[in-house]
Backbone as JSON, one array per atom type, in Angstrom:
{
  "sequence": "XXXXXXXXXXXXXXXXXXXXXXXXXXXXXXXXXXXXXXXXXXXXXXXXXXXXXXXXXXXXX",
  "N": [[0.56, -1.34, -0.07], [0.5, 2.29, -1.22], [1.43, 4.85, 0.73], [0.74, 8.72, 0.68], [2.88, 10.86, 1.29], [2.98, 13.89, 0.8], [0.25, 15.11, 1.3], [-1.46, 16.22, 3.52], [0.92, 18.43, 4.02], [-0.01, 19.53, 1.41], [-2.96, 19.79, 1.35], [-2.85, 21.53, 3.58], [-1.59, 24.07, 3.37], [-2.88, 24.57, 1.3], [-5.34, 25.21, 2.17], [-4.41, 27.39, 4.01], [-3.79, 29.36, 1.9], [-6.57, 29.9, 0.7], [-8.2, 30.81, 3.21], [-6.85, 33.16, 3.42], [-7.44, 34.3, 0.67], [-10.08, 34.73, 1.34], [-10.5, 35.73, 3.12], [-9.0, 39.25, 3.07], [-5.85, 40.46, 3.3], [-6.47, 44.36, 4.8], [-5.72, 46.39, 2.47], [-3.4, 48.89, 1.46], [-3.87, 52.06, 1.58], [-4.83, 54.76, -0.33], [-4.86, 57.67, -0.25], [-6.34, 60.58, -1.05], [-6.1, 64.08, -1.66], [-7.72, 66.76, 0.44], [-8.84, 69.09, -1.01], [-7.8, 68.76, -3.76], [-9.6, 66.57, -4.15], [-11.98, 68.37, -4.26], [-11.79, 70.59, -6.2], [-11.78, 68.76, -8.44], [-14.1, 68.23, -8.0], [-15.82, 70.75, -8.26], [-15.21, 71.59, -11.04], [-16.29, 69.69, -12.54], [-18.55, 69.83, -11.49], [-19.38, 72.08, -12.82], [-19.32, 71.78, -15.46], [-21.42, 70.54, -15.7], [-23.88, 71.82, -14.91], [-23.19, 74.04, -16.74], [-24.25, 75.97, -20.47], [-25.78, 74.51, -22.85], [-24.53, 73.51, -26.19], [-24.56, 76.13, -28.41], [-26.75, 75.01, -31.42], [-25.98, 74.85, -35.03], [-27.82, 76.83, -37.29], [-30.0, 76.66, -38.9], [-30.82, 76.96, -43.05], [-33.76, 77.66, -43.84], [-35.82, 78.64, -46.5]],
  "CA": [[0.35, -0.14, 0.12], [1.63, 3.4, -0.92], [0.65, 6.44, 1.19], [1.19, 10.01, -0.11], [3.45, 11.55, 2.7], [2.86, 15.05, 1.13], [-1.17, 15.47, 1.18], [-1.39, 16.94, 4.67], [1.31, 19.43, 3.87], [-0.27, 20.68, 0.26], [-3.9, 20.76, 2.15], [-3.01, 23.3, 4.56], [-0.93, 25.85, 2.27], [-3.89, 24.6, 0.16], [-6.6, 25.77, 3.03], [-4.01, 28.91, 4.29], [-4.18, 30.25, 1.08], [-8.29, 30.14, 0.87], [-8.33, 31.69, 4.01], [-5.81, 34.76, 2.66], [-8.33, 34.76, -0.08], [-11.38, 35.13, 2.01], [-10.09, 37.56, 4.5], [-7.94, 39.68, 2.45], [-5.81, 41.43, 4.48], [-6.42, 45.55, 4.16], [-4.58, 46.86, 0.94], [-2.5, 50.08, 1.73], [-4.71, 52.86, 1.06], [-4.6, 55.42, -1.73], [-5.52, 58.43, 0.05], [-6.62, 62.33, -1.5], [-5.9, 65.34, -1.44], [-9.27, 67.3, 0.04], [-8.23, 70.37, -2.46], [-7.87, 68.41, -5.2], [-11.15, 66.1, -5.01], [-12.76, 69.14, -4.11], [-11.8, 71.04, -6.71], [-12.28, 68.36, -9.44], [-15.97, 68.22, -8.0], [-16.43, 71.97, -8.58], [-14.78, 71.36, -11.91], [-17.37, 68.45, -13.48], [-20.23, 70.37, -11.57], [-19.72, 72.87, -13.35], [-19.51, 71.37, -16.92], [-22.78, 69.33, -15.72], [-24.45, 73.12, -14.85], [-23.1, 75.28, -18.18], [-25.18, 76.05, -21.17], [-25.43, 73.56, -23.81], [-23.42, 74.17, -27.47], [-25.3, 75.82, -29.64], [-26.82, 74.2, -32.68], [-25.72, 75.37, -36.42], [-29.07, 76.86, -37.68], [-30.53, 76.02, -40.49], [-31.36, 78.29, -43.46], [-35.01, 77.57, -43.74], [-36.38, 79.27, -47.06]],
  "C": [[1.01, 1.56, -0.46], [0.55, 4.75, -0.58], [1.59, 7.65, 0.99], [1.49, 10.67, 1.9], [2.7, 13.6, 2.76], [1.06, 15.74, 0.74], [-1.03, 16.39, 2.02], [-1.04, 18.52, 4.1], [0.67, 20.47, 2.79], [-1.66, 21.08, 1.26], [-3.82, 21.57, 3.35], [-2.3, 24.17, 3.92], [-1.7, 25.88, 1.43], [-5.41, 26.01, 0.84], [-6.11, 27.04, 3.54], [-4.34, 29.86, 3.08], [-5.55, 29.93, 0.77], [-8.33, 31.2, 1.84], [-7.96, 32.32, 3.95], [-6.64, 34.69, 1.84], [-9.78, 34.98, 0.16], [-11.55, 35.95, 3.02], [-8.57, 37.94, 4.38], [-7.06, 40.51, 3.45], [-5.63, 43.12, 4.02], [-5.0, 45.76, 3.19], [-3.92, 48.78, 1.81], [-3.49, 51.28, 0.69], [-4.22, 53.97, 0.08], [-4.93, 57.13, -0.99], [-5.26, 60.1, -0.57], [-6.59, 63.05, -0.73], [-7.11, 66.03, -0.86], [-9.32, 67.86, -0.78], [-8.38, 69.55, -3.29], [-9.13, 67.62, -5.64], [-12.34, 67.36, -4.84], [-12.89, 70.24, -5.42], [-11.83, 70.29, -8.32], [-13.99, 67.84, -9.45], [-16.74, 69.44, -8.31], [-16.31, 72.05, -10.31], [-16.28, 70.78, -13.03], [-18.55, 69.14, -13.23], [-20.3, 71.51, -12.11], [-19.8, 73.12, -15.06], [-21.4, 70.47, -16.69], [-23.83, 71.19, -16.14], [-24.54, 74.23, -16.56], [-24.57, 74.22, -19.4], [-24.97, 74.94, -22.41], [-24.55, 74.12, -25.18], [-24.31, 74.67, -28.34], [-25.24, 75.13, -30.75], [-26.72, 75.18, -33.61], [-27.58, 76.06, -36.76], [-29.61, 76.94, -39.04], [-31.22, 77.04, -41.58], [-32.3, 77.55, -44.32], [-35.52, 78.77, -45.24], [-37.8, 79.15, -48.09]]
}
């Protein structure tokens, strides 16, 4: 009878990898400057409330 002695070690390694994927450690956050975010928000807000571009006049004769 042949027994595989590496199976418990591989199973433990696989179980540790699965646990790590299920509960990942917190990633390093990217912190943005508040002034940078507020200026971008203001810019996009101004784009939304700006008047639409004028349409070319059609020549109706």
